[in-house]
Amino acid sequence: MVKVREDVSIGFVVGN
Amino acid sequence: VMYTLTSLSPAESAFDMDRSSGALVVARQLDRETRPEHRLEVRALDTSTSSNPQSSAVLVRVDITDVNDNAPRWERDPVVIAVPEDAAVGAAVGNFSATDADAGPNGELRYFLDSVEPENGRSKFAVDRLTGSLTLLEGVDFESVARYTLVVSVKDQAVNE
C-alpha cells in the first residue's frame, strides 16, 4: 500500500 | 526487467509507470473527495530472452490522504428563523448546519456567534460550538425588538483552517 497526498503535482514519484 | 501498469479501478488511471525504472508517477490531478483510493496492477516482465518471457504481477493500493482543500459550506444563506416572543428561556430555537467535504479535522466543524444586531441582543442568543444549535438565553419582546441579525461563522479544525 502506498499513501500520497491529494495535493501533489503531476509528475510526483509516488514509489518505486 | 520491464514494468507495465494496469488500473484496476474503472476510471482512467491517475498514475503512470516508467517502464524501465518502475517508478510510479502521478499523471493526473488527484482528489481524495472524488476518489480516495486507486487500485493498480504492476507487472514485471523479463525482456532479456524472447523465447520464454516470464512475468509476475503485484497489486498496489494507493491511498489518497486528505488536505484541507474545501471550506465549510452553508446549506442556506441567509437563514431566517421565526421565534415567538413567548419562547421559553433555554429553548433551542434554531439550528445552524454547514458541511465540509474534507476528512478528519479538516472537515470537523465548530460554530461561532460572531455578532448580534442590535448589540443589546448579544446576551440573548448562544450558539453551541459543536452542534450549531441556537439557544435563547433571555426572553425576547416583539414590541421592543422585532428582528435580530446574527452573524454565525463556521470553521474546520485543520491547522490551516
Short mmCIF file of N, CA and C in Angstrom, two decimals:
data_model
loop_
_atom_site.label_atom_id
_atom_site.label_comp_id
_atom_site.label_asym_id
_atom_site.label_seq_id
_atom_site.Cartn_x
_atom_site.Cartn_y
_atom_site.Cartn_z
N MET A 1 0.83 -1.20 0.00
CA MET A 1 0.00 0.00 0.00
C MET A 1 0.87 1.25 0.00
N VAL A 2 0.44 2.23 -0.75
CA VAL A 2 1.19 3.48 -0.86
C VAL A 2 0.24 4.61 -0.48
N LYS A 3 0.77 5.60 0.25
CA LYS A 3 -0.05 6.77 0.59
C LYS A 3 0.49 7.98 -0.13
N VAL A 4 -0.43 8.79 -0.64
CA VAL A 4 0.01 10.01 -1.33
C VAL A 4 -0.99 11.13 -1.06
N ARG A 5 -0.49 12.31 -0.80
CA ARG A 5 -1.36 13.46 -0.52
C ARG A 5 -2.07 13.90 -1.80
N GLU A 6 -3.32 14.36 -1.62
CA GLU A 6 -4.11 14.71 -2.81
C GLU A 6 -3.61 15.98 -3.50
N ASP A 7 -2.71 16.73 -2.86
CA ASP A 7 -2.27 17.99 -3.48
C ASP A 7 -0.91 17.87 -4.19
N VAL A 8 -0.41 16.64 -4.38
CA VAL A 8 0.88 16.54 -5.08
C VAL A 8 0.71 16.92 -6.54
N SER A 9 1.78 17.43 -7.13
CA SER A 9 1.67 17.85 -8.53
C SER A 9 1.87 16.65 -9.47
N ILE A 10 1.40 16.86 -10.68
CA ILE A 10 1.58 15.86 -11.72
C ILE A 10 3.09 15.68 -11.94
N GLY A 11 3.51 14.44 -12.03
CA GLY A 11 4.93 14.14 -12.18
C GLY A 11 5.57 13.67 -10.89
N PHE A 12 4.85 13.83 -9.78
CA PHE A 12 5.36 13.39 -8.47
C PHE A 12 5.57 11.87 -8.49
N VAL A 13 6.73 11.44 -8.00
CA VAL A 13 7.02 10.00 -7.95
C VAL A 13 6.49 9.45 -6.62
N VAL A 14 5.50 8.57 -6.73
CA VAL A 14 4.83 8.01 -5.56
C VAL A 14 5.67 6.91 -4.92
N GLY A 15 6.25 6.07 -5.74
CA GLY A 15 7.03 4.96 -5.21
C GLY A 15 7.78 4.26 -6.32
N ASN A 16 8.65 3.36 -5.92
CA ASN A 16 9.43 2.60 -6.89
C ASN A 16 9.20 1.12 -6.67
N VAL B 1 14.45 -6.17 -16.75
CA VAL B 1 13.04 -6.18 -16.36
C VAL B 1 12.35 -4.93 -16.90
N MET B 2 11.15 -5.15 -17.42
CA MET B 2 10.33 -4.03 -17.89
C MET B 2 9.03 -4.04 -17.07
N TYR B 3 8.50 -2.86 -16.82
CA TYR B 3 7.31 -2.78 -15.97
C TYR B 3 6.11 -2.26 -16.77
N THR B 4 4.94 -2.81 -16.48
CA THR B 4 3.71 -2.26 -17.07
C THR B 4 2.71 -2.00 -15.95
N LEU B 5 1.83 -1.08 -16.21
CA LEU B 5 0.85 -0.67 -15.19
C LEU B 5 -0.56 -0.80 -15.75
N THR B 6 -1.44 -1.42 -14.96
CA THR B 6 -2.85 -1.52 -15.33
C THR B 6 -3.68 -0.98 -14.18
N SER B 7 -4.66 -0.14 -14.52
CA SER B 7 -5.56 0.38 -13.49
C SER B 7 -6.68 -0.62 -13.27
N LEU B 8 -6.89 -1.02 -12.01
CA LEU B 8 -7.97 -1.96 -11.71
C LEU B 8 -9.26 -1.23 -11.34
N SER B 9 -9.12 0.06 -11.05
CA SER B 9 -10.32 0.87 -10.80
C SER B 9 -10.92 1.19 -12.16
N PRO B 10 -12.23 1.37 -12.22
CA PRO B 10 -12.87 1.55 -13.53
C PRO B 10 -12.42 2.78 -14.31
N ALA B 11 -12.22 3.87 -13.59
CA ALA B 11 -11.88 5.11 -14.32
C ALA B 11 -10.45 5.07 -14.86
N GLU B 12 -10.15 6.02 -15.69
CA GLU B 12 -8.82 6.12 -16.29
C GLU B 12 -7.77 6.31 -15.19
N SER B 13 -6.63 5.69 -15.37
CA SER B 13 -5.62 5.72 -14.32
C SER B 13 -5.06 7.12 -14.10
N ALA B 14 -4.89 7.45 -12.82
CA ALA B 14 -4.29 8.73 -12.46
C ALA B 14 -2.78 8.59 -12.37
N PHE B 15 -2.27 7.39 -12.66
CA PHE B 15 -0.84 7.12 -12.49
C PHE B 15 -0.24 6.57 -13.77
N ASP B 16 1.04 6.75 -13.87
CA ASP B 16 1.82 6.21 -14.97
C ASP B 16 3.02 5.50 -14.38
N MET B 17 3.62 4.64 -15.17
CA MET B 17 4.80 3.95 -14.67
C MET B 17 5.93 4.05 -15.67
N ASP B 18 7.11 4.37 -15.15
CA ASP B 18 8.29 4.35 -16.00
C ASP B 18 8.60 2.88 -16.31
N ARG B 19 8.57 2.56 -17.58
CA ARG B 19 8.69 1.14 -17.97
C ARG B 19 10.03 0.52 -17.57
N SER B 20 11.07 1.34 -17.54
CA SER B 20 12.38 0.74 -17.24
C SER B 20 12.75 0.82 -15.75
N SER B 21 12.35 1.92 -15.07
CA SER B 21 12.74 2.03 -13.65
C SER B 21 11.67 1.51 -12.70
N GLY B 22 10.44 1.43 -13.17
CA GLY B 22 9.35 1.01 -12.29
C GLY B 22 8.84 2.12 -11.39
N ALA B 23 9.27 3.36 -11.64
CA ALA B 23 8.80 4.49 -10.82
C ALA B 23 7.33 4.74 -11.10
N LEU B 24 6.55 4.83 -10.02
CA LEU B 24 5.12 5.13 -10.14
C LEU B 24 4.94 6.64 -10.03
N VAL B 25 4.35 7.22 -11.07
CA VAL B 25 4.31 8.67 -11.18
C VAL B 25 2.86 9.14 -11.25
N VAL B 26 2.56 10.26 -10.59
CA VAL B 26 1.23 10.86 -10.67
C VAL B 26 1.06 11.50 -12.05
N ALA B 27 0.02 11.08 -12.77
CA ALA B 27 -0.18 11.55 -14.14
C ALA B 27 -1.36 12.51 -14.26
N ARG B 28 -2.25 12.51 -13.27
CA ARG B 28 -3.41 13.40 -13.27
C ARG B 28 -3.60 13.97 -11.87
N GLN B 29 -4.28 15.10 -11.81
CA GLN B 29 -4.54 15.71 -10.51
C GLN B 29 -5.37 14.75 -9.65
N LEU B 30 -4.91 14.53 -8.42
CA LEU B 30 -5.63 13.64 -7.51
C LEU B 30 -6.66 14.45 -6.72
N ASP B 31 -7.71 13.78 -6.27
CA ASP B 31 -8.70 14.44 -5.41
C ASP B 31 -9.32 13.38 -4.50
N ARG B 32 -8.97 13.45 -3.22
CA ARG B 32 -9.48 12.45 -2.27
C ARG B 32 -11.00 12.45 -2.21
N GLU B 33 -11.58 13.66 -2.34
CA GLU B 33 -13.03 13.77 -2.22
C GLU B 33 -13.75 13.05 -3.37
N THR B 34 -13.11 12.94 -4.51
CA THR B 34 -13.71 12.24 -5.65
C THR B 34 -13.36 10.76 -5.61
N ARG B 35 -12.08 10.47 -5.29
CA ARG B 35 -11.62 9.09 -5.33
C ARG B 35 -10.55 8.88 -4.26
N PRO B 36 -10.92 8.27 -3.14
CA PRO B 36 -9.98 8.16 -2.01
C PRO B 36 -8.92 7.06 -2.18
N GLU B 37 -9.14 6.12 -3.09
CA GLU B 37 -8.11 5.10 -3.29
C GLU B 37 -8.08 4.63 -4.75
N HIS B 38 -6.92 4.19 -5.15
CA HIS B 38 -6.73 3.70 -6.53
C HIS B 38 -6.10 2.32 -6.43
N ARG B 39 -6.60 1.39 -7.22
CA ARG B 39 -6.04 0.03 -7.24
C ARG B 39 -5.35 -0.21 -8.58
N LEU B 40 -4.12 -0.64 -8.49
CA LEU B 40 -3.31 -0.80 -9.69
C LEU B 40 -2.70 -2.19 -9.70
N GLU B 41 -2.37 -2.63 -10.90
CA GLU B 41 -1.58 -3.86 -11.02
C GLU B 41 -0.29 -3.50 -11.74
N VAL B 42 0.82 -3.83 -11.11
CA VAL B 42 2.13 -3.59 -11.72
C VAL B 42 2.69 -4.95 -12.11
N ARG B 43 3.08 -5.06 -13.36
CA ARG B 43 3.62 -6.33 -13.84
C ARG B 43 5.07 -6.15 -14.23
N ALA B 44 5.91 -7.04 -13.77
CA ALA B 44 7.33 -7.03 -14.14
C ALA B 44 7.56 -8.16 -15.13
N LEU B 45 8.25 -7.81 -16.21
CA LEU B 45 8.42 -8.76 -17.31
C LEU B 45 9.90 -8.82 -17.68
N ASP B 46 10.46 -10.05 -17.76
CA ASP B 46 11.86 -10.11 -18.17
C ASP B 46 11.93 -10.03 -19.70
N THR B 47 12.84 -9.24 -20.17
CA THR B 47 12.88 -8.95 -21.60
C THR B 47 14.17 -9.45 -22.24
N SER B 48 15.01 -10.08 -21.41
CA SER B 48 16.32 -10.49 -21.93
C SER B 48 16.19 -11.64 -22.93
N THR B 49 15.18 -12.43 -22.72
CA THR B 49 15.02 -13.56 -23.62
C THR B 49 13.69 -13.46 -24.37
N SER B 50 13.72 -13.75 -25.64
CA SER B 50 12.49 -13.66 -26.42
C SER B 50 11.80 -15.04 -26.49
N SER B 51 12.54 -16.08 -26.09
CA SER B 51 11.97 -17.42 -26.25
C SER B 51 10.92 -17.75 -25.19
N ASN B 52 11.23 -17.45 -23.94
CA ASN B 52 10.30 -17.85 -22.89
C ASN B 52 10.17 -16.74 -21.84
N PRO B 53 9.56 -15.60 -22.23
CA PRO B 53 9.48 -14.49 -21.27
C PRO B 53 8.60 -14.84 -20.06
N GLN B 54 9.05 -14.42 -18.91
CA GLN B 54 8.31 -14.66 -17.67
C GLN B 54 7.86 -13.31 -17.11
N SER B 55 6.72 -13.32 -16.43
CA SER B 55 6.27 -12.09 -15.78
C SER B 55 5.54 -12.41 -14.49
N SER B 56 5.51 -11.44 -13.63
CA SER B 56 4.67 -11.59 -12.44
C SER B 56 4.14 -10.23 -12.04
N ALA B 57 2.98 -10.25 -11.35
CA ALA B 57 2.28 -9.00 -11.07
C ALA B 57 2.14 -8.80 -9.57
N VAL B 58 2.05 -7.53 -9.17
CA VAL B 58 1.78 -7.18 -7.78
C VAL B 58 0.62 -6.19 -7.77
N LEU B 59 -0.25 -6.34 -6.79
CA LEU B 59 -1.36 -5.39 -6.65
C LEU B 59 -0.90 -4.25 -5.77
N VAL B 60 -1.23 -3.06 -6.18
CA VAL B 60 -0.83 -1.86 -5.43
C VAL B 60 -2.09 -1.06 -5.11
N ARG B 61 -2.25 -0.76 -3.84
CA ARG B 61 -3.35 0.14 -3.47
C ARG B 61 -2.73 1.48 -3.09
N VAL B 62 -3.18 2.54 -3.73
CA VAL B 62 -2.70 3.88 -3.40
C VAL B 62 -3.80 4.59 -2.64
N ASP B 63 -3.53 4.91 -1.38
CA ASP B 63 -4.49 5.66 -0.57
C ASP B 63 -4.18 7.14 -0.71
N ILE B 64 -5.21 7.93 -1.01
CA ILE B 64 -5.04 9.37 -1.15
C ILE B 64 -5.33 10.00 0.21
N THR B 65 -4.36 10.72 0.74
CA THR B 65 -4.58 11.35 2.05
C THR B 65 -5.10 12.77 1.87
N ASP B 66 -5.87 13.20 2.85
CA ASP B 66 -6.62 14.45 2.74
C ASP B 66 -5.75 15.68 2.99
N VAL B 67 -6.00 16.71 2.22
CA VAL B 67 -5.51 18.04 2.58
C VAL B 67 -6.73 18.95 2.68
N ASN B 68 -6.59 20.05 3.38
CA ASN B 68 -7.75 20.90 3.65
C ASN B 68 -8.03 21.80 2.45
N ASP B 69 -8.61 21.21 1.40
CA ASP B 69 -8.84 21.99 0.18
C ASP B 69 -10.32 22.37 -0.02
N ASN B 70 -11.13 22.14 1.01
CA ASN B 70 -12.54 22.57 0.93
C ASN B 70 -12.89 23.39 2.16
N ALA B 71 -13.55 24.51 1.93
CA ALA B 71 -14.08 25.32 3.04
C ALA B 71 -15.45 24.77 3.42
N PRO B 72 -15.87 24.98 4.67
CA PRO B 72 -17.24 24.58 5.02
C PRO B 72 -18.25 25.35 4.15
N ARG B 73 -19.37 24.70 3.88
CA ARG B 73 -20.42 25.34 3.07
C ARG B 73 -21.73 25.38 3.84
N TRP B 74 -22.39 26.52 3.73
CA TRP B 74 -23.71 26.65 4.34
C TRP B 74 -24.76 26.14 3.38
N GLU B 75 -25.77 25.46 3.93
CA GLU B 75 -26.86 24.99 3.07
C GLU B 75 -27.72 26.15 2.61
N ARG B 76 -27.90 27.14 3.49
CA ARG B 76 -28.72 28.31 3.14
C ARG B 76 -28.02 29.56 3.66
N ASP B 77 -28.22 30.66 2.97
CA ASP B 77 -27.68 31.95 3.41
C ASP B 77 -28.48 33.05 2.73
N PRO B 78 -29.26 33.84 3.45
CA PRO B 78 -29.34 33.86 4.91
C PRO B 78 -30.27 32.77 5.44
N VAL B 79 -30.17 32.55 6.73
CA VAL B 79 -31.07 31.64 7.43
C VAL B 79 -32.09 32.52 8.15
N VAL B 80 -33.35 32.22 7.96
CA VAL B 80 -34.39 33.00 8.62
C VAL B 80 -35.08 32.11 9.66
N ILE B 81 -35.10 32.57 10.88
CA ILE B 81 -35.68 31.80 11.97
C ILE B 81 -36.75 32.65 12.65
N ALA B 82 -37.94 32.10 12.80
CA ALA B 82 -39.02 32.81 13.50
C ALA B 82 -39.06 32.31 14.94
N VAL B 83 -38.97 33.24 15.86
CA VAL B 83 -39.01 32.89 17.29
C VAL B 83 -40.21 33.59 17.92
N PRO B 84 -41.17 32.86 18.44
CA PRO B 84 -42.30 33.52 19.11
C PRO B 84 -41.82 34.24 20.37
N GLU B 85 -42.41 35.39 20.65
CA GLU B 85 -41.90 36.18 21.78
C GLU B 85 -42.15 35.50 23.13
N ASP B 86 -43.00 34.47 23.12
CA ASP B 86 -43.20 33.74 24.38
C ASP B 86 -42.35 32.47 24.45
N ALA B 87 -41.36 32.35 23.56
CA ALA B 87 -40.49 31.18 23.61
C ALA B 87 -39.78 31.13 24.96
N ALA B 88 -39.66 29.92 25.49
CA ALA B 88 -39.07 29.76 26.83
C ALA B 88 -37.57 30.03 26.79
N VAL B 89 -37.10 30.67 27.86
CA VAL B 89 -35.65 30.87 28.02
C VAL B 89 -35.00 29.49 28.14
N GLY B 90 -33.93 29.29 27.40
CA GLY B 90 -33.27 27.98 27.39
C GLY B 90 -33.70 27.11 26.24
N ALA B 91 -34.74 27.56 25.51
CA ALA B 91 -35.24 26.73 24.41
C ALA B 91 -34.31 26.81 23.20
N ALA B 92 -34.19 25.69 22.50
CA ALA B 92 -33.46 25.69 21.23
C ALA B 92 -34.41 26.23 20.17
N VAL B 93 -34.02 27.32 19.53
CA VAL B 93 -34.94 27.98 18.59
C VAL B 93 -34.50 27.83 17.13
N GLY B 94 -33.34 27.24 16.94
CA GLY B 94 -32.88 27.05 15.57
C GLY B 94 -31.63 26.22 15.55
N ASN B 95 -31.21 25.88 14.34
CA ASN B 95 -30.01 25.08 14.21
C ASN B 95 -29.22 25.50 12.97
N PHE B 96 -27.95 25.79 13.17
CA PHE B 96 -27.09 26.14 12.04
C PHE B 96 -26.34 24.88 11.61
N SER B 97 -26.32 24.68 10.31
CA SER B 97 -25.71 23.45 9.83
C SER B 97 -24.91 23.71 8.55
N ALA B 98 -23.64 23.38 8.60
CA ALA B 98 -22.79 23.51 7.43
C ALA B 98 -22.14 22.16 7.15
N THR B 99 -21.61 21.99 5.96
CA THR B 99 -20.95 20.74 5.60
C THR B 99 -19.55 21.04 5.09
N ASP B 100 -18.68 20.04 5.20
CA ASP B 100 -17.31 20.20 4.73
C ASP B 100 -16.88 18.85 4.13
N ALA B 101 -16.42 18.89 2.91
CA ALA B 101 -16.12 17.65 2.18
C ALA B 101 -14.82 16.98 2.64
N ASP B 102 -13.99 17.69 3.39
CA ASP B 102 -12.71 17.12 3.80
C ASP B 102 -12.88 16.10 4.92
N ALA B 103 -11.80 15.39 5.20
CA ALA B 103 -11.84 14.30 6.19
C ALA B 103 -11.16 14.70 7.48
N GLY B 104 -11.49 14.00 8.57
CA GLY B 104 -10.83 14.23 9.86
C GLY B 104 -11.00 15.66 10.33
N PRO B 105 -9.97 16.20 10.99
CA PRO B 105 -10.06 17.58 11.50
C PRO B 105 -10.30 18.60 10.38
N ASN B 106 -9.89 18.27 9.16
CA ASN B 106 -10.09 19.18 8.02
C ASN B 106 -11.57 19.38 7.70
N GLY B 107 -12.41 18.45 8.19
CA GLY B 107 -13.83 18.55 7.91
C GLY B 107 -14.68 18.63 9.16
N GLU B 108 -14.00 18.71 10.30
CA GLU B 108 -14.71 18.77 11.58
C GLU B 108 -15.05 20.24 11.86
N LEU B 109 -16.32 20.53 12.15
CA LEU B 109 -16.75 21.92 12.19
C LEU B 109 -17.07 22.42 13.59
N ARG B 110 -16.79 23.70 13.80
CA ARG B 110 -17.15 24.39 15.04
C ARG B 110 -17.87 25.67 14.64
N TYR B 111 -18.93 25.98 15.42
CA TYR B 111 -19.78 27.13 15.12
C TYR B 111 -19.52 28.26 16.11
N PHE B 112 -19.60 29.48 15.62
CA PHE B 112 -19.34 30.65 16.46
C PHE B 112 -20.37 31.74 16.17
N LEU B 113 -20.84 32.36 17.25
CA LEU B 113 -21.73 33.51 17.09
C LEU B 113 -20.84 34.75 17.08
N ASP B 114 -20.68 35.34 15.91
CA ASP B 114 -19.73 36.46 15.76
C ASP B 114 -20.32 37.79 16.23
N SER B 115 -21.58 38.05 15.85
CA SER B 115 -22.16 39.34 16.25
C SER B 115 -23.68 39.26 16.26
N VAL B 116 -24.28 40.17 17.01
CA VAL B 116 -25.74 40.29 17.06
C VAL B 116 -26.08 41.76 16.91
N GLU B 117 -27.02 42.06 16.04
CA GLU B 117 -27.54 43.42 15.88
C GLU B 117 -29.03 43.41 16.19
N PRO B 118 -29.61 44.33 16.96
CA PRO B 118 -28.87 45.32 17.73
C PRO B 118 -28.02 44.66 18.82
N GLU B 119 -27.00 45.40 19.23
CA GLU B 119 -25.96 44.84 20.09
C GLU B 119 -26.49 44.34 21.44
N ASN B 120 -27.57 44.97 21.93
CA ASN B 120 -28.10 44.53 23.23
C ASN B 120 -28.72 43.12 23.16
N GLY B 121 -28.76 42.57 21.96
CA GLY B 121 -29.26 41.20 21.80
C GLY B 121 -28.19 40.15 22.00
N ARG B 122 -26.95 40.61 22.19
CA ARG B 122 -25.80 39.69 22.31
C ARG B 122 -25.99 38.69 23.45
N SER B 123 -26.63 39.18 24.53
CA SER B 123 -26.80 38.31 25.70
C SER B 123 -28.02 37.39 25.55
N LYS B 124 -28.77 37.55 24.47
CA LYS B 124 -30.00 36.76 24.33
C LYS B 124 -29.80 35.44 23.59
N PHE B 125 -28.71 35.34 22.86
CA PHE B 125 -28.54 34.15 22.00
C PHE B 125 -27.21 33.47 22.26
N ALA B 126 -27.22 32.17 22.11
CA ALA B 126 -25.98 31.39 22.20
C ALA B 126 -26.01 30.32 21.12
N VAL B 127 -24.87 30.11 20.52
CA VAL B 127 -24.74 29.06 19.51
C VAL B 127 -23.81 27.99 20.06
N ASP B 128 -24.27 26.75 20.04
CA ASP B 128 -23.44 25.65 20.52
C ASP B 128 -22.31 25.40 19.52
N ARG B 129 -21.08 25.41 20.02
CA ARG B 129 -19.92 25.26 19.14
C ARG B 129 -19.94 23.97 18.33
N LEU B 130 -20.37 22.91 18.99
CA LEU B 130 -20.30 21.60 18.34
C LEU B 130 -21.49 21.30 17.45
N THR B 131 -22.68 21.67 17.90
CA THR B 131 -23.88 21.26 17.16
C THR B 131 -24.46 22.36 16.28
N GLY B 132 -24.12 23.62 16.56
CA GLY B 132 -24.69 24.74 15.81
C GLY B 132 -26.09 25.11 16.28
N SER B 133 -26.51 24.51 17.39
CA SER B 133 -27.85 24.78 17.91
C SER B 133 -27.92 26.20 18.50
N LEU B 134 -29.02 26.90 18.18
CA LEU B 134 -29.22 28.27 18.66
C LEU B 134 -30.17 28.24 19.86
N THR B 135 -29.69 28.76 20.98
CA THR B 135 -30.49 28.75 22.21
C THR B 135 -30.83 30.17 22.63
N LEU B 136 -32.03 30.32 23.16
CA LEU B 136 -32.46 31.60 23.69
C LEU B 136 -32.03 31.70 25.15
N LEU B 137 -31.24 32.71 25.47
CA LEU B 137 -30.73 32.85 26.85
C LEU B 137 -31.57 33.80 27.69
N GLU B 138 -32.29 34.69 26.99
CA GLU B 138 -33.18 35.65 27.69
C GLU B 138 -34.45 35.75 26.86
N GLY B 139 -35.49 36.27 27.50
CA GLY B 139 -36.75 36.44 26.79
C GLY B 139 -36.63 37.51 25.70
N VAL B 140 -37.44 37.37 24.66
CA VAL B 140 -37.50 38.39 23.61
C VAL B 140 -38.88 39.05 23.63
N ASP B 141 -38.93 40.29 23.17
CA ASP B 141 -40.20 41.03 23.19
C ASP B 141 -40.39 41.68 21.83
N PHE B 142 -41.40 41.21 21.12
CA PHE B 142 -41.64 41.69 19.76
C PHE B 142 -41.82 43.20 19.72
N GLU B 143 -42.50 43.75 20.72
CA GLU B 143 -42.79 45.20 20.72
C GLU B 143 -41.51 46.03 20.92
N SER B 144 -40.48 45.45 21.55
CA SER B 144 -39.22 46.18 21.74
C SER B 144 -38.31 46.01 20.53
N VAL B 145 -38.05 44.76 20.17
CA VAL B 145 -37.18 44.46 19.02
C VAL B 145 -37.84 43.34 18.21
N ALA B 146 -38.16 43.65 16.97
CA ALA B 146 -38.87 42.67 16.15
C ALA B 146 -37.92 41.81 15.32
N ARG B 147 -36.68 42.25 15.22
CA ARG B 147 -35.74 41.46 14.40
C ARG B 147 -34.32 41.61 14.92
N TYR B 148 -33.64 40.49 15.04
CA TYR B 148 -32.21 40.46 15.35
C TYR B 148 -31.47 39.90 14.14
N THR B 149 -30.32 40.47 13.88
CA THR B 149 -29.46 39.92 12.82
C THR B 149 -28.23 39.32 13.47
N LEU B 150 -28.06 38.02 13.27
CA LEU B 150 -26.92 37.31 13.85
C LEU B 150 -25.94 36.93 12.74
N VAL B 151 -24.67 37.08 13.02
CA VAL B 151 -23.66 36.55 12.10
C VAL B 151 -23.02 35.35 12.78
N VAL B 152 -23.17 34.21 12.12
CA VAL B 152 -22.62 32.96 12.64
C VAL B 152 -21.53 32.49 11.68
N SER B 153 -20.40 32.10 12.24
CA SER B 153 -19.34 31.57 11.37
C SER B 153 -19.08 30.12 11.73
N VAL B 154 -18.50 29.42 10.77
CA VAL B 154 -18.15 28.03 10.99
C VAL B 154 -16.72 27.83 10.52
N LYS B 155 -15.97 27.05 11.29
CA LYS B 155 -14.56 26.82 10.96
C LYS B 155 -14.27 25.34 11.04
N ASP B 156 -13.43 24.87 10.14
CA ASP B 156 -12.97 23.49 10.28
C ASP B 156 -11.79 23.48 11.26
N GLN B 157 -11.40 22.30 11.67
CA GLN B 157 -10.40 22.17 12.73
C GLN B 157 -8.99 21.86 12.19
N ALA B 158 -8.78 22.16 10.92
CA ALA B 158 -7.46 21.94 10.33
C ALA B 158 -6.47 22.95 10.91
N VAL B 159 -5.19 22.63 10.79
CA VAL B 159 -4.15 23.56 11.23
C VAL B 159 -4.24 24.84 10.40
N ASN B 160 -4.50 24.66 9.09
CA ASN B 160 -4.64 25.82 8.19
C ASN B 160 -6.12 26.04 7.89
N GLU B 161 -6.91 26.39 8.90
CA GLU B 161 -8.37 26.48 8.76
C GLU B 161 -8.78 27.44 7.63
#
